[in-house]
Amino acid sequence: MQAIIIDKDNDGYRSRLTTVPDGELPDGDVTVAIEYSTLNYKDALAITGSSPVVRTFPMIPGVDLAGTVAESSSPDYLVGDRVLVTGHGLGETHWGGLAQKARVPSDWLIEIPKPLTSSQAMGIGTAGFTAMLCVLALEDAGLRPGDGEIVVTGASGGVGGAAVSLLAGAGFDVVAATGRTEQADYLTTLGAAGVMDRAELSEPGKPLGKERWAGAVDTVGSHTLANVCATTRYGGTVTACGLAQGMDFPATVAPFILRGVTLKGIESVYCPPARRKLAWDRLASDFEPAHLELMTTEVGLSETIEQASTLLAGNVRGRITVDVNR
Ligand code: NDP
């Protein structure tokens, strides 16, 4: 099979497209013939070696995969079933989706919900799944359409674009924060009622600012997350899932102890099965197919390494899906 392989040894850290014997696939009771994978922020970090994402070498990156079951010794899956996997250490501790095959434990698999093709499922991928986990968390916190503005940071990225579309589709009043204001038309097509320059949020700010947001989806961390918390209304909820600006959180406790703001962490990799199923069912029914198409650019496996640097440079809009068979 063809695969991207990451090696780290005396010759350094390197990623290449190569042929890997099927016999080297890791343990698992299901082998998947992959049709599509994706390029997420984490995959780009792994491929370029910009951050220590990969825990064992050699590694096939790719935190997402979708395809059909090719071999199964699990009673739960038959050859030909349409399945997807996101997270669970794919591309970090277990060979991932940027290959033509994967072998995984069957309890990592999710049936691709009926209306979605494997390409659409990967257009959603970890980014869309994470965005839906943010939406569910805001709803669980009691937020309803009409409660006020919800800010989405990193809006031109994968998680951000999905969050804009899903929240707007659910009737929320969404403000998209982006460094690429030339993408304003794209963001309003996804449903944003307003677009703001991310520079308004990304510099060091005050412990508390004017109350504006009823809720937030933050994909960038650092000063942006601190400023979002500082400008969230009394009793509002901020979901934090990303670190595109930085892993630091230079904030004070003021928004939490003086305004009762809730900061809710969102984690997609080890999300429990019931929540995973709920999120995918909602994604299948709620994600507007036209938005998904607008957000997605498809590349072949051979183009993936080059695309990783482009993504980290912040020059990719939305999502990249990877057709692993070209
Ligand atoms: P993308 O690269 O697609 O999007 C990130 C976006 O962040 C960019 O498009 C850009 O948006 C914005 N951004 C980039 N650099 C900066 C900066 N220096 N300051 C402020 N904003 C910046 O990544 P994803 O959407 O796939 O992922 C977003 C984040 O979420 C990543 O940190 C990723 O690791 C994390 N993540 C976490 C998950 C979890 O389980 N918690 C799961 C999936 C992702 P714009 O141009 O609009 O400003």
GROMACS .gro file of C-alpha atoms and ligand atoms in nm:
model
  374
    1MET     CA    1   0.000   0.000   0.000
    2GLN     CA    2   0.103   0.363  -0.048
    3ALA     CA    3   0.144   0.563   0.273
    4ILE     CA    4   0.303   0.873   0.418
    5ILE     CA    5   0.570   0.757   0.663
    6ILE     CA    6   0.733   0.973   0.929
    7ASP     CA    7   1.075   0.862   1.053
    8LYS     CA    8   1.296   1.005   1.324
    9ASP     CA    9   1.647   0.868   1.364
   10ASN     CA   10   2.012   0.975   1.334
   11ASP     CA   11   1.932   1.121   0.990
   12GLY     CA   12   1.674   1.353   1.150
   13TYR     CA   13   1.296   1.392   1.125
   14ARG     CA   14   1.146   1.333   0.780
   15SER     CA   15   0.816   1.254   0.607
   16ARG     CA   16   0.790   1.080   0.271
   17LEU     CA   17   0.540   0.901   0.048
   18THR     CA   18   0.642   0.538   0.011
   19THR     CA   19   0.523   0.177  -0.030
   20VAL     CA   20   0.459  -0.016   0.291
   21PRO     CA   21   0.392  -0.395   0.298
   22ASP     CA   22   0.041  -0.473   0.428
   23GLY     CA   23   0.204  -0.722   0.667
   24GLU     CA   24   0.349  -0.433   0.866
   25LEU     CA   25   0.007  -0.296   0.963
   26PRO     CA   26  -0.040  -0.285   1.341
   27ASP     CA   27  -0.267  -0.514   1.544
   28GLY     CA   28  -0.644  -0.477   1.528
   29ASP     CA   29  -0.948  -0.688   1.445
   30VAL     CA   30  -1.060  -0.480   1.145
   31THR     CA   31  -0.867  -0.380   0.832
   32VAL     CA   32  -1.009  -0.080   0.648
   33ALA     CA   33  -0.957  -0.006   0.279
   34ILE     CA   34  -0.926   0.370   0.313
   35GLU     CA   35  -1.094   0.594   0.055
   36TYR     CA   36  -1.045   0.936   0.215
   37SER     CA   37  -0.842   1.088   0.495
   38THR     CA   38  -0.790   1.451   0.589
   39LEU     CA   39  -0.519   1.697   0.675
   40ASN     CA   40  -0.586   1.847   1.017
   41TYR     CA   41  -0.376   2.103   1.205
   42LYS     CA   42  -0.236   1.817   1.417
   43ASP     CA   43  -0.141   1.617   1.105
   44ALA     CA   44   0.041   1.920   0.966
   45LEU     CA   45   0.235   1.953   1.295
   46ALA     CA   46   0.322   1.582   1.276
   47ILE     CA   47   0.428   1.583   0.909
   48THR     CA   48   0.647   1.892   0.947
   49GLY     CA   49   0.780   1.790   1.291
   50SER     CA   50   0.682   2.135   1.425
   51SER     CA   51   0.544   1.986   1.744
   52PRO     CA   52   0.594   1.648   1.916
   53VAL     CA   53   0.265   1.491   1.799
   54VAL     CA   54   0.413   1.155   1.696
   55ARG     CA   55   0.496   0.928   1.989
   56THR     CA   56   0.644   0.622   1.812
   57PHE     CA   57   0.839   0.585   1.487
   58PRO     CA   58   0.799   0.500   1.208
   59MET     CA   59   0.447   0.650   1.204
   60ILE     CA   60   0.178   0.690   0.940
   61PRO     CA   61   0.013   1.026   1.019
   62GLY     CA   62  -0.356   1.105   0.974
   63VAL     CA   63  -0.596   1.138   1.267
   64ASP     CA   64  -0.899   1.063   1.045
   65LEU     CA   65  -0.993   0.792   0.798
   66ALA     CA   66  -1.301   0.671   0.611
   67GLY     CA   67  -1.352   0.371   0.383
   68THR     CA   68  -1.486   0.018   0.378
   69VAL     CA   69  -1.408  -0.285   0.590
   70ALA     CA   70  -1.169  -0.512   0.395
   71GLU     CA   71  -1.113  -0.779   0.662
   72SER     CA   72  -1.285  -0.834   0.995
   73SER     CA   73  -1.268  -1.082   1.280
   74SER     CA   74  -1.514  -0.868   1.478
   75PRO     CA   75  -1.878  -0.981   1.503
   76ASP     CA   76  -1.979  -0.614   1.482
   77TYR     CA   77  -1.839  -0.542   1.133
   78LEU     CA   78  -1.870  -0.721   0.799
   79VAL     CA   79  -1.655  -0.686   0.490
   80GLY     CA   80  -1.794  -0.395   0.287
   81ASP     CA   81  -1.933  -0.194   0.583
   82ARG     CA   82  -1.875   0.181   0.545
   83VAL     CA   83  -1.680   0.309   0.845
   84LEU     CA   84  -1.484   0.603   0.979
   85VAL     CA   85  -1.238   0.661   1.263
   86THR     CA   86  -1.131   0.989   1.417
   87GLY     CA   87  -0.876   1.028   1.697
   88HIS     CA   88  -0.802   0.739   1.935
   89GLY     CA   89  -0.431   0.809   1.881
   90LEU     CA   90  -0.442   0.755   1.502
   91GLY     CA   91  -0.132   0.919   1.358
   92GLU     CA   92   0.014   0.968   1.707
   93THR     CA   93   0.054   0.625   1.869
   94HIS     CA   94  -0.119   0.404   1.606
   95TRP     CA   95  -0.071   0.410   1.226
   96GLY     CA   96  -0.321   0.655   1.084
   97GLY     CA   97  -0.526   0.747   0.781
   98LEU     CA   98  -0.275   0.893   0.531
   99ALA     CA   99  -0.239   0.551   0.367
  100GLN     CA  100  -0.442   0.314   0.154
  101LYS     CA  101  -0.512   0.076   0.445
  102ALA     CA  102  -0.537   0.081   0.823
  103ARG     CA  103  -0.584  -0.186   1.085
  104VAL     CA  104  -0.764  -0.079   1.403
  105PRO     CA  105  -0.955  -0.219   1.702
  106SER     CA  106  -1.322  -0.246   1.603
  107ASP     CA  107  -1.440  -0.037   1.899
  108TRP     CA  108  -1.276   0.268   1.738
  109LEU     CA  109  -1.502   0.242   1.432
  110ILE     CA  110  -1.819   0.439   1.364
  111GLU     CA  111  -2.054   0.350   1.082
  112ILE     CA  112  -2.058   0.639   0.835
  113PRO     CA  113  -2.404   0.790   0.890
  114LYS     CA  114  -2.628   0.710   0.591
  115PRO     CA  115  -2.656   1.036   0.399
  116LEU     CA  116  -2.279   1.100   0.405
  117THR     CA  117  -2.028   0.975   0.147
  118SER     CA  118  -1.679   0.883   0.270
  119SER     CA  119  -1.554   1.205   0.113
  120GLN     CA  120  -1.815   1.413   0.299
  121ALA     CA  121  -1.745   1.226   0.624
  122MET     CA  122  -1.381   1.331   0.592
  123GLY     CA  123  -1.477   1.685   0.489
  124ILE     CA  124  -1.625   1.690   0.839
  125GLY     CA  125  -1.352   1.477   1.003
  126THR     CA  126  -1.199   1.564   1.339
  127ALA     CA  127  -1.250   1.937   1.275
  128GLY     CA  128  -1.625   1.913   1.215
  129PHE     CA  129  -1.662   1.659   1.494
  130THR     CA  130  -1.483   1.895   1.734
  131ALA     CA  131  -1.699   2.186   1.621
  132MET     CA  132  -2.009   1.977   1.693
  133LEU     CA  133  -1.874   1.889   2.040
  134CYS     CA  134  -1.847   2.265   2.100
  135VAL     CA  135  -2.204   2.322   1.981
  136LEU     CA  136  -2.332   2.039   2.205
  137ALA     CA  137  -2.143   2.188   2.502
  138LEU     CA  138  -2.297   2.532   2.443
  139GLU     CA  139  -2.642   2.376   2.418
  140ASP     CA  140  -2.580   2.169   2.734
  141ALA     CA  141  -2.490   2.496   2.908
  142GLY     CA  142  -2.839   2.620   2.824
  143LEU     CA  143  -2.755   2.852   2.535
  144ARG     CA  144  -3.038   2.897   2.288
  145PRO     CA  145  -3.080   3.099   1.968
  146GLY     CA  146  -3.180   3.452   2.063
  147ASP     CA  147  -2.959   3.455   2.373
  148GLY     CA  148  -2.700   3.679   2.206
  149GLU     CA  149  -2.390   3.672   1.988
  150ILE     CA  150  -2.161   3.368   1.975
  151VAL     CA  151  -1.804   3.440   1.866
  152VAL     CA  152  -1.606   3.179   1.671
  153THR     CA  153  -1.230   3.238   1.652
  154GLY     CA  154  -1.003   3.096   1.380
  155ALA     CA  155  -1.318   3.108   1.168
  156SER     CA  156  -1.151   3.053   0.830
  157GLY     CA  157  -0.993   2.730   0.957
  158GLY     CA  158  -1.147   2.382   0.967
  159VAL     CA  159  -1.298   2.378   1.317
  160GLY     CA  160  -1.394   2.745   1.293
  161GLY     CA  161  -1.576   2.717   0.959
  162ALA     CA  162  -1.767   2.411   1.075
  163ALA     CA  163  -1.863   2.588   1.400
  164VAL     CA  164  -1.988   2.893   1.208
  165SER     CA  165  -2.201   2.678   0.978
  166LEU     CA  166  -2.340   2.452   1.252
  167LEU     CA  167  -2.420   2.734   1.495
  168ALA     CA  168  -2.577   2.953   1.228
  169GLY     CA  169  -2.774   2.653   1.102
  170ALA     CA  170  -2.907   2.600   1.455
  171GLY     CA  171  -3.028   2.962   1.457
  172PHE     CA  172  -2.751   3.130   1.660
  173ASP     CA  173  -2.625   3.480   1.589
  174VAL     CA  174  -2.261   3.409   1.495
  175VAL     CA  175  -1.969   3.652   1.475
  176ALA     CA  176  -1.667   3.508   1.291
  177ALA     CA  177  -1.325   3.633   1.407
  178THR     CA  178  -1.060   3.596   1.139
  179GLY     CA  179  -0.720   3.727   1.037
  180ARG     CA  180  -0.831   3.691   0.676
  181THR     CA  181  -1.097   3.957   0.640
  182GLU     CA  182  -1.088   3.891   0.263
  183GLN     CA  183  -1.277   3.571   0.356
  184ALA     CA  184  -1.575   3.774   0.483
  185ASP     CA  185  -1.798   3.665   0.192
  186TYR     CA  186  -1.708   3.301   0.253
  187LEU     CA  187  -1.788   3.335   0.625
  188THR     CA  188  -2.120   3.509   0.566
  189THR     CA  189  -2.212   3.236   0.315
  190LEU     CA  190  -2.146   2.983   0.594
  191GLY     CA  191  -2.393   3.181   0.803
  192ALA     CA  192  -2.192   3.439   1.001
  193ALA     CA  193  -2.404   3.744   1.083
  194GLY     CA  194  -2.085   3.946   1.144
  195VAL     CA  195  -1.712   3.922   1.072
  196MET     CA  196  -1.445   4.082   1.293
  197ASP     CA  197  -1.070   4.121   1.255
  198ARG     CA  198  -0.895   3.879   1.489
  199ALA     CA  199  -0.650   4.158   1.579
  200GLU     CA  200  -0.926   4.295   1.809
  201LEU     CA  201  -0.883   3.982   2.023
  202SER     CA  202  -0.524   3.868   1.978
  203GLU     CA  203  -0.323   4.129   2.173
  204PRO     CA  204  -0.274   4.133   2.555
  205GLY     CA  205  -0.595   4.273   2.706
  206LYS     CA  206  -0.760   4.373   3.035
  207PRO     CA  207  -0.889   4.124   3.296
  208LEU     CA  208  -1.246   4.231   3.212
  209GLY     CA  209  -1.388   4.411   2.909
  210LYS     CA  210  -1.730   4.522   2.790
  211GLU     CA  211  -1.970   4.226   2.805
  212ARG     CA  212  -2.055   4.109   2.455
  213TRP     CA  213  -2.060   3.732   2.393
  214ALA     CA  214  -2.332   3.496   2.511
  215GLY     CA  215  -2.099   3.213   2.415
  216ALA     CA  216  -1.786   3.130   2.223
  217VAL     CA  217  -1.603   2.864   2.027
  218ASP     CA  218  -1.232   2.933   2.058
  219THR     CA  219  -0.991   2.745   1.834
  220VAL     CA  220  -0.681   2.959   1.893
  221GLY     CA  221  -0.607   2.986   2.270
  222SER     CA  222  -0.354   3.236   2.412
  223HIS     CA  223  -0.450   3.608   2.436
  224THR     CA  224  -0.751   3.547   2.212
  225LEU     CA  225  -0.905   3.301   2.457
  226ALA     CA  226  -0.822   3.534   2.749
  227ASN     CA  227  -0.989   3.829   2.573
  228VAL     CA  228  -1.293   3.621   2.473
  229CYS     CA  229  -1.342   3.518   2.837
  230ALA     CA  230  -1.295   3.880   2.949
  231THR     CA  231  -1.570   4.000   2.712
  232THR     CA  232  -1.818   3.717   2.769
  233ARG     CA  233  -2.145   3.820   2.931
  234TYR     CA  234  -2.253   3.731   3.283
  235GLY     CA  235  -2.321   3.354   3.297
  236GLY     CA  236  -2.192   3.289   2.943
  237THR     CA  237  -2.000   2.981   2.827
  238VAL     CA  238  -1.672   2.968   2.635
  239THR     CA  239  -1.568   2.640   2.472
  240ALA     CA  240  -1.192   2.606   2.422
  241CYS     CA  241  -1.062   2.347   2.177
  242GLY     CA  242  -0.752   2.483   2.006
  243LEU     CA  243  -0.414   2.651   2.026
  244ALA     CA  244  -0.347   2.801   1.681
  245GLN     CA  245  -0.227   3.126   1.845
  246GLY     CA  246  -0.058   2.950   2.137
  247MET     CA  247  -0.093   2.701   2.419
  248ASP     CA  248  -0.062   2.973   2.682
  249PHE     CA  249  -0.365   3.122   2.857
  250PRO     CA  250  -0.260   3.464   2.988
  251ALA     CA  251  -0.587   3.538   3.171
  252THR     CA  252  -0.712   3.627   3.519
  253VAL     CA  253  -0.989   3.460   3.719
  254ALA     CA  254  -1.199   3.778   3.696
  255PRO     CA  255  -1.446   3.655   3.427
  256PHE     CA  256  -1.506   3.335   3.623
  257ILE     CA  257  -1.547   3.474   3.974
  258LEU     CA  258  -1.707   3.810   3.888
  259ARG     CA  259  -1.927   3.715   3.592
  260GLY     CA  260  -1.982   3.342   3.647
  261VAL     CA  261  -1.838   3.268   3.304
  262THR     CA  262  -1.782   2.897   3.234
  263LEU     CA  263  -1.476   2.780   3.044
  264LYS     CA  264  -1.547   2.438   2.896
  265GLY     CA  265  -1.262   2.230   2.755
  266ILE     CA  266  -1.336   2.029   2.441
  267GLU     CA  267  -1.142   1.709   2.364
  268SER     CA  268  -1.218   1.498   2.059
  269VAL     CA  269  -0.957   1.220   2.056
  270TYR     CA  270  -1.084   1.010   2.346
  271CYS     CA  271  -1.445   1.131   2.341
  272PRO     CA  272  -1.667   0.852   2.485
  273PRO     CA  273  -1.862   0.637   2.232
  274ALA     CA  274  -2.213   0.761   2.319
  275ARG     CA  275  -2.113   1.127   2.280
  276ARG     CA  276  -1.927   1.042   1.958
  277LYS     CA  277  -2.237   0.875   1.811
  278LEU     CA  278  -2.460   1.167   1.917
  279ALA     CA  279  -2.223   1.418   1.755
  280TRP     CA  280  -2.198   1.221   1.427
  281ASP     CA  281  -2.575   1.176   1.407
  282ARG     CA  282  -2.618   1.552   1.451
  283LEU     CA  283  -2.345   1.621   1.194
  284ALA     CA  284  -2.515   1.393   0.941
  285SER     CA  285  -2.849   1.567   0.985
  286ASP     CA  286  -2.737   1.928   1.047
  287PHE     CA  287  -2.427   1.998   0.835
  288GLU     CA  288  -2.544   2.183   0.525
  289PRO     CA  289  -2.392   1.987   0.229
  290ALA     CA  290  -2.338   2.305   0.027
  291HIS     CA  291  -2.136   2.455   0.316
  292LEU     CA  292  -1.932   2.137   0.344
  293GLU     CA  293  -1.852   2.152  -0.027
  294LEU     CA  294  -1.760   2.521  -0.004
  295MET     CA  295  -1.529   2.451   0.292
  296THR     CA  296  -1.348   2.154   0.139
  297THR     CA  297  -1.049   2.125  -0.094
  298GLU     CA  298  -0.949   1.777  -0.210
  299VAL     CA  299  -0.587   1.673  -0.268
  300GLY     CA  300  -0.416   1.342  -0.351
  301LEU     CA  301  -0.193   1.151  -0.107
  302SER     CA  302   0.111   1.264  -0.306
  303GLU     CA  303   0.028   1.633  -0.241
  304THR     CA  304  -0.023   1.598   0.133
  305ILE     CA  305   0.332   1.672   0.256
  306GLU     CA  306   0.346   1.997   0.059
  307GLN     CA  307  -0.001   2.097   0.186
  308ALA     CA  308   0.106   2.051   0.550
  309SER     CA  309   0.332   2.358   0.540
  310THR     CA  310   0.065   2.562   0.362
  311LEU     CA  311  -0.184   2.474   0.635
  312LEU     CA  312   0.053   2.569   0.918
  313ALA     CA  313   0.122   2.900   0.743
  314GLY     CA  314  -0.251   2.972   0.784
  315ASN     CA  315  -0.312   2.970   0.409
  316VAL     CA  316  -0.573   2.696   0.391
  317ARG     CA  317  -0.941   2.787   0.399
  318GLY     CA  318  -1.166   2.532   0.565
  319ARG     CA  319  -1.081   2.167   0.524
  320ILE     CA  320  -0.846   1.953   0.318
  321THR     CA  321  -0.964   1.602   0.230
  322VAL     CA  322  -0.716   1.350   0.096
  323ASP     CA  323  -0.805   1.094  -0.172
  324VAL     CA  324  -0.554   0.829  -0.066
  325ASN     CA  325  -0.586   0.642  -0.396
  326ARG     CA  326  -0.430   0.915  -0.607
  327NDP     P1  327  -0.675   2.525   1.091
  327NDP     O1  328  -0.532   2.543   1.064
  327NDP     O2  329  -0.766   2.479   0.984
  327NDP     O3  330  -0.736   2.661   1.148
  327NDP     C1  331  -0.674   2.735   1.248
  327NDP     C2  332  -0.714   2.880   1.227
  327NDP     O4  333  -0.667   2.954   1.339
  327NDP     C3  334  -0.651   2.946   1.106
  327NDP     O5  335  -0.724   2.921   0.989
  327NDP     C4  336  -0.658   3.092   1.146
  327NDP     O6  337  -0.790   3.138   1.122
  327NDP     C5  338  -0.639   3.086   1.298
  327NDP     N1  339  -0.501   3.120   1.337
  327NDP     C6  340  -0.387   3.064   1.289
  327NDP     N2  341  -0.280   3.120   1.346
  327NDP     C7  342  -0.328   3.213   1.433
  327NDP     C8  343  -0.266   3.306   1.521
  327NDP     N3  344  -0.133   3.313   1.533
  327NDP     N4  345  -0.345   3.385   1.594
  327NDP     C9  346  -0.480   3.379   1.585
  327NDP     N5  347  -0.544   3.295   1.501
  327NDP    C10  348  -0.469   3.213   1.427
  327NDP     O7  349  -0.686   2.427   1.217
  327NDP     P2  350  -0.813   2.346   1.270
  327NDP     O8  351  -0.933   2.429   1.251
  327NDP     O9  352  -0.808   2.208   1.218
  327NDP    O10  353  -0.779   2.337   1.425
  327NDP    C11  354  -0.787   2.454   1.505
  327NDP    C12  355  -0.726   2.428   1.640
  327NDP    O11  356  -0.804   2.332   1.709
  327NDP    C13  357  -0.584   2.373   1.634
  327NDP    O12  358  -0.509   2.429   1.738
  327NDP    C14  359  -0.604   2.224   1.658
  327NDP    O13  360  -0.490   2.166   1.713
  327NDP    C15  361  -0.721   2.226   1.754
  327NDP     N6  362  -0.800   2.105   1.754
  327NDP    C16  363  -0.832   2.051   1.874
  327NDP    C17  364  -0.911   1.941   1.884
  327NDP    C18  365  -0.949   1.890   2.016
  327NDP    O14  366  -0.986   1.773   2.028
  327NDP     N7  367  -0.943   1.972   2.120
  327NDP    C19  368  -0.957   1.872   1.763
  327NDP    C20  369  -0.927   1.943   1.640
  327NDP    C21  370  -0.849   2.055   1.638
  327NDP     P3  371  -0.819   3.281   1.056
  327NDP    O15  372  -0.734   3.288   0.932
  327NDP    O16  373  -0.965   3.280   1.030
  327NDP    O17  374  -0.778   3.385   1.157
   0.00000   0.00000   0.00000
